[in-house]
Coordinates of C-alpha atoms and ligand atoms in Angstrom, one line a residue:
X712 CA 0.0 0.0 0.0
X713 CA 1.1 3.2 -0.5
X714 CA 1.9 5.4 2.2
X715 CA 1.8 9.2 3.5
X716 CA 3.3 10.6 6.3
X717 CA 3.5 14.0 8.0
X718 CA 4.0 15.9 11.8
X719 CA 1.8 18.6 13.0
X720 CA 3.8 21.0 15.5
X721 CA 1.1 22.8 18.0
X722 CA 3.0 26.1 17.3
X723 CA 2.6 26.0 13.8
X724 CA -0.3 28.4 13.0
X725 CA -2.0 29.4 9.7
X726 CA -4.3 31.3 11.4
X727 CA -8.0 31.3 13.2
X728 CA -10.6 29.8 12.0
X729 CA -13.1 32.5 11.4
X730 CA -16.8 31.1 11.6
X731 CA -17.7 33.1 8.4
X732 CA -15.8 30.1 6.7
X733 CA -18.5 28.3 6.5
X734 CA -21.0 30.8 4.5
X735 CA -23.5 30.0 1.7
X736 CA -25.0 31.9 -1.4
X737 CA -28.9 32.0 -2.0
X738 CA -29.9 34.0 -5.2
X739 CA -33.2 35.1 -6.6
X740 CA -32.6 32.2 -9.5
X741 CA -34.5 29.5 -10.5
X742 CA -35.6 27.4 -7.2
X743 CA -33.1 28.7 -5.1
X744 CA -36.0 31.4 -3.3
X745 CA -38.9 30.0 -4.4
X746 CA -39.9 26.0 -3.3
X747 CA -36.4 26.1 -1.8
X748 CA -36.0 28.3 1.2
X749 CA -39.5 29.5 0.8
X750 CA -43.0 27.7 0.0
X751 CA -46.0 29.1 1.9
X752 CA -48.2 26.4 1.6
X753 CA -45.8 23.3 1.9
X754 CA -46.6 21.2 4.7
X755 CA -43.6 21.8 6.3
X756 CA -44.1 26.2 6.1
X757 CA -43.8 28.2 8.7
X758 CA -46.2 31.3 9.5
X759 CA -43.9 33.2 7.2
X760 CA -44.0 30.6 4.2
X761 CA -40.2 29.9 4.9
X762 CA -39.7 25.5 4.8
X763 CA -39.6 24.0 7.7
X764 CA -38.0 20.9 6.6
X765 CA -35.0 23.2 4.7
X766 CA -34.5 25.0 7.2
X767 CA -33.4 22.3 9.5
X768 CA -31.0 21.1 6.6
X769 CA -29.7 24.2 6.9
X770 CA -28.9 24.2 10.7
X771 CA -27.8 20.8 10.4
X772 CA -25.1 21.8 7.6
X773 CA -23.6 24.5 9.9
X774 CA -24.0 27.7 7.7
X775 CA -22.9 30.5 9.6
X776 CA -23.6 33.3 6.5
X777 CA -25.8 33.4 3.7
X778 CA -25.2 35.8 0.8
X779 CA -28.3 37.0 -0.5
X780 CA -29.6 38.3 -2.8
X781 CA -27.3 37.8 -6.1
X782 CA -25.2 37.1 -7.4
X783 CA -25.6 38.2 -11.9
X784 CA -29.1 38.9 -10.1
X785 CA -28.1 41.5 -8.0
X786 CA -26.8 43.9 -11.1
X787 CA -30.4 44.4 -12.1
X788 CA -32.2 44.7 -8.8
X789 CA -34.0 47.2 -7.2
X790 CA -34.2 46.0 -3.4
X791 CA -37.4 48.4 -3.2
X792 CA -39.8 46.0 -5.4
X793 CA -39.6 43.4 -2.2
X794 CA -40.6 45.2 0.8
X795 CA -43.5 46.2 1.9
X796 CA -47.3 44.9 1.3
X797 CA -46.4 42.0 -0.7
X798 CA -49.7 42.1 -2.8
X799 CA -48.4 45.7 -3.9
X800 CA -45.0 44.5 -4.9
X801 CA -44.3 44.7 -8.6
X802 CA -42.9 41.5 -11.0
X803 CA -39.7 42.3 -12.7
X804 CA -37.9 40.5 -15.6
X805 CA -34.6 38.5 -13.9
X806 CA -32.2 39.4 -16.8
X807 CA -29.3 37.7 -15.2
X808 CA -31.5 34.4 -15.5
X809 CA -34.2 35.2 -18.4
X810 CA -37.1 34.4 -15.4
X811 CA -39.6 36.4 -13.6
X812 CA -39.3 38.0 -10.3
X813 CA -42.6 38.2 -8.1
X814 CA -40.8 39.6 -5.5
X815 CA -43.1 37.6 -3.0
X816 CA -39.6 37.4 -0.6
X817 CA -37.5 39.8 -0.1
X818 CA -35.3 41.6 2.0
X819 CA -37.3 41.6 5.5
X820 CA -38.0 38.2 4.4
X821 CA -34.2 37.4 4.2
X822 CA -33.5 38.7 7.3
X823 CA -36.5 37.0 9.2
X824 CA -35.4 33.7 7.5
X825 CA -31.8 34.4 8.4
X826 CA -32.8 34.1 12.1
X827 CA -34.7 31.3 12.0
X828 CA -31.7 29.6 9.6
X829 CA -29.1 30.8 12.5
X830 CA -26.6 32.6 9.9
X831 CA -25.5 36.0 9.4
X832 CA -26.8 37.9 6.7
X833 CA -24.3 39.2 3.7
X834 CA -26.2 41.6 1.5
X835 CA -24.9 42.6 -2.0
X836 CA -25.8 46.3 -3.6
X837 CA -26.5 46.7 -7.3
X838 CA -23.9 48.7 -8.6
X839 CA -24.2 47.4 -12.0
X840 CA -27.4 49.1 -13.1
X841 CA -27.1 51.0 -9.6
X842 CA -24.6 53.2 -7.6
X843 CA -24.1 55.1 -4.7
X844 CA -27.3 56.9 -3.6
X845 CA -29.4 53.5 -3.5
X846 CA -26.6 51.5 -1.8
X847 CA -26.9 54.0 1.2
X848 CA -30.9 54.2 0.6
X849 CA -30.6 49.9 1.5
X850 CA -28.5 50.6 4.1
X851 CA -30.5 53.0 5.3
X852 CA -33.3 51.2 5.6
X853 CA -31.4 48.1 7.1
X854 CA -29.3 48.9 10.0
X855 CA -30.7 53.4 10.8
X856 CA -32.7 52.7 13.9
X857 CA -35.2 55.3 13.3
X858 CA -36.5 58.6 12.7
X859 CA -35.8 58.5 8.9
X860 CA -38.7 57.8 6.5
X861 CA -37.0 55.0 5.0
X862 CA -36.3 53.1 8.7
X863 CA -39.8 54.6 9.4
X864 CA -40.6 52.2 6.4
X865 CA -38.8 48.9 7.7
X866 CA -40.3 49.6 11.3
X867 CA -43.9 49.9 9.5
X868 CA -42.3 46.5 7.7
X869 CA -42.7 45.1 10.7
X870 CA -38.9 45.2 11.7
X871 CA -39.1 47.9 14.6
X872 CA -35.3 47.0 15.3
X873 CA -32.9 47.4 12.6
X874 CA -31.6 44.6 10.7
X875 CA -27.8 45.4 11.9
X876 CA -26.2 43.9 8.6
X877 CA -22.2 43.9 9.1
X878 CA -21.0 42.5 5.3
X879 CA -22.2 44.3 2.3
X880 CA -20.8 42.9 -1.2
X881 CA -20.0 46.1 -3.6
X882 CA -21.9 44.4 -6.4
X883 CA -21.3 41.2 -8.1
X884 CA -18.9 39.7 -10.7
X885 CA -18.5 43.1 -12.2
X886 CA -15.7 42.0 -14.6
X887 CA -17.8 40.0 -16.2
X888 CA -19.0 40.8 -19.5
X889 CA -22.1 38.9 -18.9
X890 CA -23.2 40.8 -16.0
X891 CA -25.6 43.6 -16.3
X892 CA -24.1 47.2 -15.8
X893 CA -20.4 45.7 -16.3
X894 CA -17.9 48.0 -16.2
X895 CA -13.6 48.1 -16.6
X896 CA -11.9 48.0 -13.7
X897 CA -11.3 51.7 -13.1
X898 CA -15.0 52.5 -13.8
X899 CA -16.1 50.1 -10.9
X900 CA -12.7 51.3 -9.2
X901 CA -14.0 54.4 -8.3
X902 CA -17.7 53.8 -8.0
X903 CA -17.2 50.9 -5.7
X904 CA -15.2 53.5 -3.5
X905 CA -17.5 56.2 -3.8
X906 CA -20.1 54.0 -2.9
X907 CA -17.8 52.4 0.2
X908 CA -17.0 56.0 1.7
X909 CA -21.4 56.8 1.1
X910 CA -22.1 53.7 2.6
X911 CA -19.5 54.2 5.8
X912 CA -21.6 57.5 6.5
X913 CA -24.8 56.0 6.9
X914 CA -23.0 53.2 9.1
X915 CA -19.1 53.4 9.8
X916 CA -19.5 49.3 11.4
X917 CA -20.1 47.8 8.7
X918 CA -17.1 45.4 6.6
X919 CA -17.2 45.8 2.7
X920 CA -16.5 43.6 0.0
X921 CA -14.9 45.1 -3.3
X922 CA -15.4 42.7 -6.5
X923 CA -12.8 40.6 -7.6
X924 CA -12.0 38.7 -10.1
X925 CA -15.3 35.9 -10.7
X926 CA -12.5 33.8 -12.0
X927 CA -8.6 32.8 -12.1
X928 CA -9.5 32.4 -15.7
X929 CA -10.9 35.6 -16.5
X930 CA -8.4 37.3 -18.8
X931 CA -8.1 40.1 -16.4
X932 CA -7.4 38.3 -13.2
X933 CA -5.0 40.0 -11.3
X934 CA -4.8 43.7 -13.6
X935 CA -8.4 44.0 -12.7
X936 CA -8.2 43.6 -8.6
X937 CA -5.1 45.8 -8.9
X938 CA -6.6 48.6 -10.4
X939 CA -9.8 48.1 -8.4
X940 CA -7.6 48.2 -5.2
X941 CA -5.7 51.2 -6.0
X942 CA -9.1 53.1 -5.9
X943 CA -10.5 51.1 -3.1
X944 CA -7.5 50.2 -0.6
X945 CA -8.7 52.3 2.1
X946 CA -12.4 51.9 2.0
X947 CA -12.7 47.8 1.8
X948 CA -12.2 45.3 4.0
X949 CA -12.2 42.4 1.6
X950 CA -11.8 41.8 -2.1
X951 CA -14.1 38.7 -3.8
X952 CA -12.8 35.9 -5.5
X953 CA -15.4 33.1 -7.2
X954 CA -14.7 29.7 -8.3
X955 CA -16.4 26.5 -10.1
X956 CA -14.4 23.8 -11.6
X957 CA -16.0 20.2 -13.2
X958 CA -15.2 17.0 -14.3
X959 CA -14.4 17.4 -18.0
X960 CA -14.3 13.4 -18.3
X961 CA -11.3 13.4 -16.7
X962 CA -11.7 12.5 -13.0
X963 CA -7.7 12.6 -11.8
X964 CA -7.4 16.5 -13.4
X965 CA -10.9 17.0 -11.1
X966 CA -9.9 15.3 -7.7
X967 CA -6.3 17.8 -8.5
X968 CA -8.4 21.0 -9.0
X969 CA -8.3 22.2 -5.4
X970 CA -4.4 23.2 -6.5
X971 CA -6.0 25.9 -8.8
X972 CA -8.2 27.1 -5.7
X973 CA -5.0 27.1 -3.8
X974 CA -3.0 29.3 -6.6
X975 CA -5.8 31.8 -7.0
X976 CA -5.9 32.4 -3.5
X977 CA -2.3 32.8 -3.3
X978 CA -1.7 35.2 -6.3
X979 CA -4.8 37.0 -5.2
X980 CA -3.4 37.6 -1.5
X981 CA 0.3 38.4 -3.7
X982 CA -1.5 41.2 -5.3
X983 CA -3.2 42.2 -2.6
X984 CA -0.8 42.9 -0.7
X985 CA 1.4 44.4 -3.7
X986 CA -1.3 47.1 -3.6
X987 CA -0.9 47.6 -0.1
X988 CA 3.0 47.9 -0.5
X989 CA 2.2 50.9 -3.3
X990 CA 0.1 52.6 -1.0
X991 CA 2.3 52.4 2.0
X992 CA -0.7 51.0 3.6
X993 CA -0.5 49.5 6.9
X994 CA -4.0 47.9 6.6
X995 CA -3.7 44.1 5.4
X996 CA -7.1 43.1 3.2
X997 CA -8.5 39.7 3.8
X998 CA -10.4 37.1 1.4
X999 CA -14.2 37.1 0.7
X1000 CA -14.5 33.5 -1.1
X1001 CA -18.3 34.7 -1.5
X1002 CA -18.8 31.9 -4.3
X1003 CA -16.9 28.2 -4.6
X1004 CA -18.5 24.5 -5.7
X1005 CA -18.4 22.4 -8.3
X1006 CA -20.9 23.3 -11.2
X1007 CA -21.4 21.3 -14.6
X1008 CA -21.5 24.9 -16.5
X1009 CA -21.3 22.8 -19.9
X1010 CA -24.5 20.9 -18.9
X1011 CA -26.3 24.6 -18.1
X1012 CA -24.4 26.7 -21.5
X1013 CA -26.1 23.8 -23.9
X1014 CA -29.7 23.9 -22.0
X1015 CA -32.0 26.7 -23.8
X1016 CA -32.7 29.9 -21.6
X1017 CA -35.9 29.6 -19.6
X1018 CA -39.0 31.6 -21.6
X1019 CA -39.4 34.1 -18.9
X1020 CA -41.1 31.5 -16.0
X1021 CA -41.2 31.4 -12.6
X1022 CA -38.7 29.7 -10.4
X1023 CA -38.0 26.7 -13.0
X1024 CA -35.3 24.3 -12.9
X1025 CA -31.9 25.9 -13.5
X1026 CA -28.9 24.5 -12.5
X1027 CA -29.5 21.5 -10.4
X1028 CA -26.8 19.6 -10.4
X1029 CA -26.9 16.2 -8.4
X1030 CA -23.7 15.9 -7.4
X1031 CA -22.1 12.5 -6.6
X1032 CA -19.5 11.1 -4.2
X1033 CA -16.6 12.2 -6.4
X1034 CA -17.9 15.6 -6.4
X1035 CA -18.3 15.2 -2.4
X1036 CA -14.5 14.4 -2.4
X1037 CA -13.5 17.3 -4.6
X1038 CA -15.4 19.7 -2.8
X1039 CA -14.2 18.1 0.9
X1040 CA -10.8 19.3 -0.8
X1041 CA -11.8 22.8 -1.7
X1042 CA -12.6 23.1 2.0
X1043 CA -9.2 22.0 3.0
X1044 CA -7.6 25.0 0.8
X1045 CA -10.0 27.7 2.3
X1046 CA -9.1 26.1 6.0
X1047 CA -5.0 26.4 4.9
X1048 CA -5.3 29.7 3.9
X1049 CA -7.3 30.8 6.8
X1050 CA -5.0 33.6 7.4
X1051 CA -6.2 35.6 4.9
X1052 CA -9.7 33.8 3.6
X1053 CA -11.9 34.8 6.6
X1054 CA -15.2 34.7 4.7
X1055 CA -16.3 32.3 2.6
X1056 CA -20.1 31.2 0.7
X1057 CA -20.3 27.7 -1.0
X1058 CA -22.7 28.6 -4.1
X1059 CA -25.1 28.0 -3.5
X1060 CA -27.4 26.4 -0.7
X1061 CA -30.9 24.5 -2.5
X1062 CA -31.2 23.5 -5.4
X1063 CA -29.0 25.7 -7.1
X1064 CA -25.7 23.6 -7.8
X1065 CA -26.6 23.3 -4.2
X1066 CA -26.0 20.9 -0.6
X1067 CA -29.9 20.5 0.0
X1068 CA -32.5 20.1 -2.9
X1069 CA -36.3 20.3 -2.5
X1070 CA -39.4 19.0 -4.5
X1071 CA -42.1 21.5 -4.6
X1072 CA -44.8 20.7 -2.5
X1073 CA -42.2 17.3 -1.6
X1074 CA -39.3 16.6 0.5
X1075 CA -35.8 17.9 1.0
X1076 CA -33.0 16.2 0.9
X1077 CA -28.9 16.1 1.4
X1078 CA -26.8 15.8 -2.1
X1079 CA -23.6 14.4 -1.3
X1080 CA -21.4 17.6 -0.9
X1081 CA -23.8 18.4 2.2
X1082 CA -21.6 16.0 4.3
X1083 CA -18.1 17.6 4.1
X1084 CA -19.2 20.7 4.2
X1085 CA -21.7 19.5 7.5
X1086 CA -17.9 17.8 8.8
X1087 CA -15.4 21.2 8.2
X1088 CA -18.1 23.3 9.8
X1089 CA -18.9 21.2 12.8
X1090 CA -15.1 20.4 13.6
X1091 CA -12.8 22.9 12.3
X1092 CA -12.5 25.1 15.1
X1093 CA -10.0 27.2 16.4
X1094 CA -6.6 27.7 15.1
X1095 CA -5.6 26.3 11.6
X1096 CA -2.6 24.3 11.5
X1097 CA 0.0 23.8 8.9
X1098 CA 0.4 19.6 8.2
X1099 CA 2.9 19.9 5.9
X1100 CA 2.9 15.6 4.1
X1101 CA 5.3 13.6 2.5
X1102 CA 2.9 12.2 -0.3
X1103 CA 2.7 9.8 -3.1
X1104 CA 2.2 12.0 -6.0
X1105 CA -0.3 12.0 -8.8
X1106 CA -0.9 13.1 -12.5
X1107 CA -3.3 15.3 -13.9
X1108 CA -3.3 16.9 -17.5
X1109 CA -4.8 20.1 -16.0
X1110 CA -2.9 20.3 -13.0
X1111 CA 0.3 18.4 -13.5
X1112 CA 1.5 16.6 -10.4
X1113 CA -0.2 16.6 -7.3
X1114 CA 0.1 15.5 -4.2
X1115 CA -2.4 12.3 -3.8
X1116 CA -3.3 13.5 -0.2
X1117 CA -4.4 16.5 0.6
X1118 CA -5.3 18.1 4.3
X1119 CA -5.7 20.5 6.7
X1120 CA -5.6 20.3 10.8
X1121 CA -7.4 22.2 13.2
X1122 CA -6.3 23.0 17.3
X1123 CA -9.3 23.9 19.7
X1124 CA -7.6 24.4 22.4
X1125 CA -10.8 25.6 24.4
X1126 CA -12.6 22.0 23.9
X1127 CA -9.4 20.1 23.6
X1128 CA -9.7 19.0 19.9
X1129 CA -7.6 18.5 17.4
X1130 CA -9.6 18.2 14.2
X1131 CA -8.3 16.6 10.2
X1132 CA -9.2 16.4 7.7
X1133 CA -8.0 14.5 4.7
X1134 CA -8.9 13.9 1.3
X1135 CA -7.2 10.8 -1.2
X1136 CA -7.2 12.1 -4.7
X1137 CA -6.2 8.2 -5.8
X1138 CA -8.6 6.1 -7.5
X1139 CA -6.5 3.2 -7.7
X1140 CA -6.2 2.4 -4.1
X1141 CA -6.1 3.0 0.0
X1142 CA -3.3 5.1 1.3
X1143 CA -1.8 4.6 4.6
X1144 CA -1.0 7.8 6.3
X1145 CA 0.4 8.5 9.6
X1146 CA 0.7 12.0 11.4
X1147 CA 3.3 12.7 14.0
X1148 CA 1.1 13.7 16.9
X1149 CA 3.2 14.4 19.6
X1150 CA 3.6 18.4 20.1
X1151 CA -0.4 18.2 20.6
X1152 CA -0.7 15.7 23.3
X1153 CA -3.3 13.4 21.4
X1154 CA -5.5 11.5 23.3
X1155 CA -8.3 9.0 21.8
X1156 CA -10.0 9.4 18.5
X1157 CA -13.4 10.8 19.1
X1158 CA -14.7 10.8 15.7
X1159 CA -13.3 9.0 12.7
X1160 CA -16.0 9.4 9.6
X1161 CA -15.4 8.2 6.1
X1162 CA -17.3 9.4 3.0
X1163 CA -16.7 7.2 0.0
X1164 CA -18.1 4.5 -2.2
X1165 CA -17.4 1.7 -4.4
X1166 CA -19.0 3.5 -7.1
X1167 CA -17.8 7.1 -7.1
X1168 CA -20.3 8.3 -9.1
X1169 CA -23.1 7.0 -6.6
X1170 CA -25.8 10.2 -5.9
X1171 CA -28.8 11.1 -3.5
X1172 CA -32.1 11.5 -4.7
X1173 CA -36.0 12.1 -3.9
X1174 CA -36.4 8.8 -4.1
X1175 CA -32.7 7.1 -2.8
X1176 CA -32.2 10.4 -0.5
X1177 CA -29.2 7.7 1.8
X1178 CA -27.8 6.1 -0.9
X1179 CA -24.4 8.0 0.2
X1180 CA -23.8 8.7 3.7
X1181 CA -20.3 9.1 5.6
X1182 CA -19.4 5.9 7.6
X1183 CA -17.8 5.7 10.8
X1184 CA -14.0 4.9 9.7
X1185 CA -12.6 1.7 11.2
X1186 CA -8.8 1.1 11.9
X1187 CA -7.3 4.0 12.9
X1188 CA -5.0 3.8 15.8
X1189 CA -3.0 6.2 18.2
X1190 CA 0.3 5.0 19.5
X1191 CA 3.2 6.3 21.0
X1192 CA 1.6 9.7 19.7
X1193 CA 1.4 8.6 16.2
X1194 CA -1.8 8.2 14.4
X1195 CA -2.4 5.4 11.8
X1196 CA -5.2 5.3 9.4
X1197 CA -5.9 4.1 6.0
X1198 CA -7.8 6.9 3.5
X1199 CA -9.9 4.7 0.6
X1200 CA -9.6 5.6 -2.7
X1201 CA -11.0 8.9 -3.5
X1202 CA -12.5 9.6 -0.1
X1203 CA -13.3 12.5 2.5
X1204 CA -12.4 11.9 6.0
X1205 CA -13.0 13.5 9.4
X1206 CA -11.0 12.7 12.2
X1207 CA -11.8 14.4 15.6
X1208 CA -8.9 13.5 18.1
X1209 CA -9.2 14.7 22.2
X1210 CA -6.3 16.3 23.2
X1211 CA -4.1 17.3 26.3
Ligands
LIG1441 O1 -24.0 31.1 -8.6 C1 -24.4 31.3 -9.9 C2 -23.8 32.5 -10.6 O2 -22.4 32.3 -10.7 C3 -23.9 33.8 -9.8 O3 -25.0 34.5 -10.0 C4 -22.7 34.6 -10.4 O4 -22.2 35.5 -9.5 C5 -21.7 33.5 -10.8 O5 -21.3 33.7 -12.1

């Protein structure tokens, strides 16, 4: 059997492990809104129409922040159309999607749903068809406490306290040509930092999010976020970066992709900081990671737009143990670069390319990617550690060579847990690993859980909603401060170790 090894050294930090990790994304697009967070009328709706059943998925999965509202939606949006009397409010076309937008939920709604989900709420402002005076008109209305008409208009809402929203997203994807109201870099430059300093009068708490690049791929990476950051430096707290990656029929360059998260994140963080080094600026920006999952984009570019409908079907990819892997691997990149990452939103959260998917007026269930994400955002707590392996290495055509194990290591020193988790990219066979334990005292294995399956392409459905589940992992041993354990082919593992 092949065989990994590696030491962890309790002084060997990467960073905290900010809770914001472990965000999500829900969009006004296809049945990500409508019979997916909400469905007055399901038998599982609350008094507010919000489901029951999802939002217990969603507490289970450990979200700590949802995005909301877009996304490409965002760019045409005007927040206005969904508060108030909801028989008064008007239906829009979605242009980012070619849908319609009845604007039965909206922002109150969000925020009312947010509460009952347990997450903090991560607005984005339209700045695409948008710009300064109806960022701070949102804001306004979210967090003033009153004596303005428009907080005088949430409070008559129904929200007499403000909705005291601390992350606000300076638009979306903006160097996209396909997003409405696109502009180049140095138009959204210096609107996204007029808009910051506006938006920092109306409330000076609250953390901003320039746009980055929505890819690694996009011709502009890199030029764009620098020009963007010499306007915005001094007025944002984070700068966005999105990712999707699939399986292009070649499953060793997909189970390797988590290489190209780790690159973008590092040349992002590079240029970051070479902004910061122009600007003599003592302020170091983090990460905002506000969109990251696998999504079959070829399947959705060859499927004809949707003839201006309600909520239909868009983008609902089941996603299979394979996918569950790749995307337990994605986590391990954000936790490793923790020091800089401190938010992050898997895209999205039902149905959409999503953990938990719904049938309208039917059940909800967990796709497969729920469980890692359900594993990293249970257990990873406290520090990040660095757990740097001696690995047998694989090939890829995308990625060249890789290492076949990837990982990340978590210290909480307030529970006594140290937490890993490991991913084996190999679909040929088990890998024996064992980690040098000794600098953090390790006691007994409290949790050892497995996700992986003799068929890798194995799904959930409706009908087969348990057909993959993690196991409890058999095997794996402490002794003499060494842990021994044996990572299947193409798996996700947790292991959750007491310590002194
Ligand atoms: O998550 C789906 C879409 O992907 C979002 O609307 C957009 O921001 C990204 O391109």
């Amino acid at each position: 059997m092949l065989t990994a090894a590696g030491t962890i050294e309790r002084t060997a930090g990467i960073g905290p492990v900010d809770r914001r990790l472990f965000g999500a994304f829900v969009e006004h697009m296809g049945r990500s809104v409508y019979t997916g967070i909400f469905e007055p009328g399901h038998p599982t709706a609350t008094p507010e129409g919000f489901r029951g059943d999802v939002l217990d998925l969603v507490r289970e999965l450990g979200v700590t922040v949802v995005r909301y509202p877009g996304g490409n939606f965002v760019s045409g949006y005007r927040w206005e159309d969904g508060v108030g009397p909801v028989a008064d409010r008007p239906t829009r076309l979605n242009l980012a999607w070619h849908t319609l937008e009845p604007n039965e939920f909206g922002l109150d709604e969000f925020i009312r749903w947010s509460a009952q989900a347990g997450v903090e709420p991560m607005l984005a402002v339209n700045l695409g068809t948008r710009g300064v005076q109806e960022a701070m008109d949102i804001l306004e209305y979210a967090n003033h406490p009153s004596g303005t008409t428009l907080s005088s208009e949430r409070i008559r809402n129904g929200s007499p306290s403000p909705h005291d929203v601390r992350l606000w997203c300076l638009g979306n994807e903006m160097d996209g040509p396909w997003q409405v109201g696109h502009k180049s870099a140095d138009d959204y430059g210096k609107l996204a930092a007029q808009t910051a300093q506006a938006m920092r009068l109306v409330d000076p708490d609250i953390e901003l999010v320039a746009c980055g690049s929505s890819s690694r791929a996009m011709p502009t990476f890199a030029s764009w976020e620098a020009t963007v950051l010499e306007h915005t430096y001094d007025h944002v707290d984070y700068v966005s970066l999105h990712a999707y990656y699939e399986n292009h029929d070649d499953a060793a360059s997909f189970l390797a992709s988590a290489v190209d998260m780790d690159a973008f994140i590092d040349e992002l963080v590079a240029t970051c900081d070479h902004v910061k080094a122009r600007l003599r600026s003592k302020k170091v920006l983090k990460l905002s990671f506000d969109e990251w999952n696998v999504w079959y984009q070829k399947g959705y570019q060859s499927t004809p737009k949707p003839v201006w409908e309600e909520a239909p079907h868009l983008i609902e990819d089941d996603y299979s143990v394979l996918d569950a892997v790749v995307v337990g691997s994605y986590l391990i990149s954000l936790l490793n670069h923790a020091d800089r990452v401190t938010v992050a939103c898997q895209a999205q959260l039902v149905n959409i390319i999503a953990p938990i998917r719904t049938e309208k007026g039917g059940p909800a269930w967990r796709q497969t990617i729920f469980y890692p994400f359900a594993q990293v955002a249970r257990h990873a707590r406290g520090q990040a550690l660095v757990l740097p392996l001696v690995s047998p290495q694989i090939g890829s055509d995308a990625y060249g060579t890789v290492p076949a194990v990837t990982c990340a290591a978590t210290i909480d020193p307030q529970h006594q847990r140290l937490a890993l988790f490991l991913v084996n990219r190999d679909q040929n066979g088990p890998i024996e690993l064992e980690v040098d334990l000794r600098s953090v005292g390790a006691g007994e294995i409290l949790t050892h859980s497995v996700l992986s399956d003799p068929d890798m392409h194995a799904a959930n459905s409706a009908t087969n909603p348990d057909r993959v589940t993690p196991k409890a992992g058999d095997g794996a041993v402490i002794d003499g401060g060494r842990l021994r354990t044996v990572l299947p082919p193409v798996s996700f593992s947790t292991l959750v170790i007491g310590t002194t």
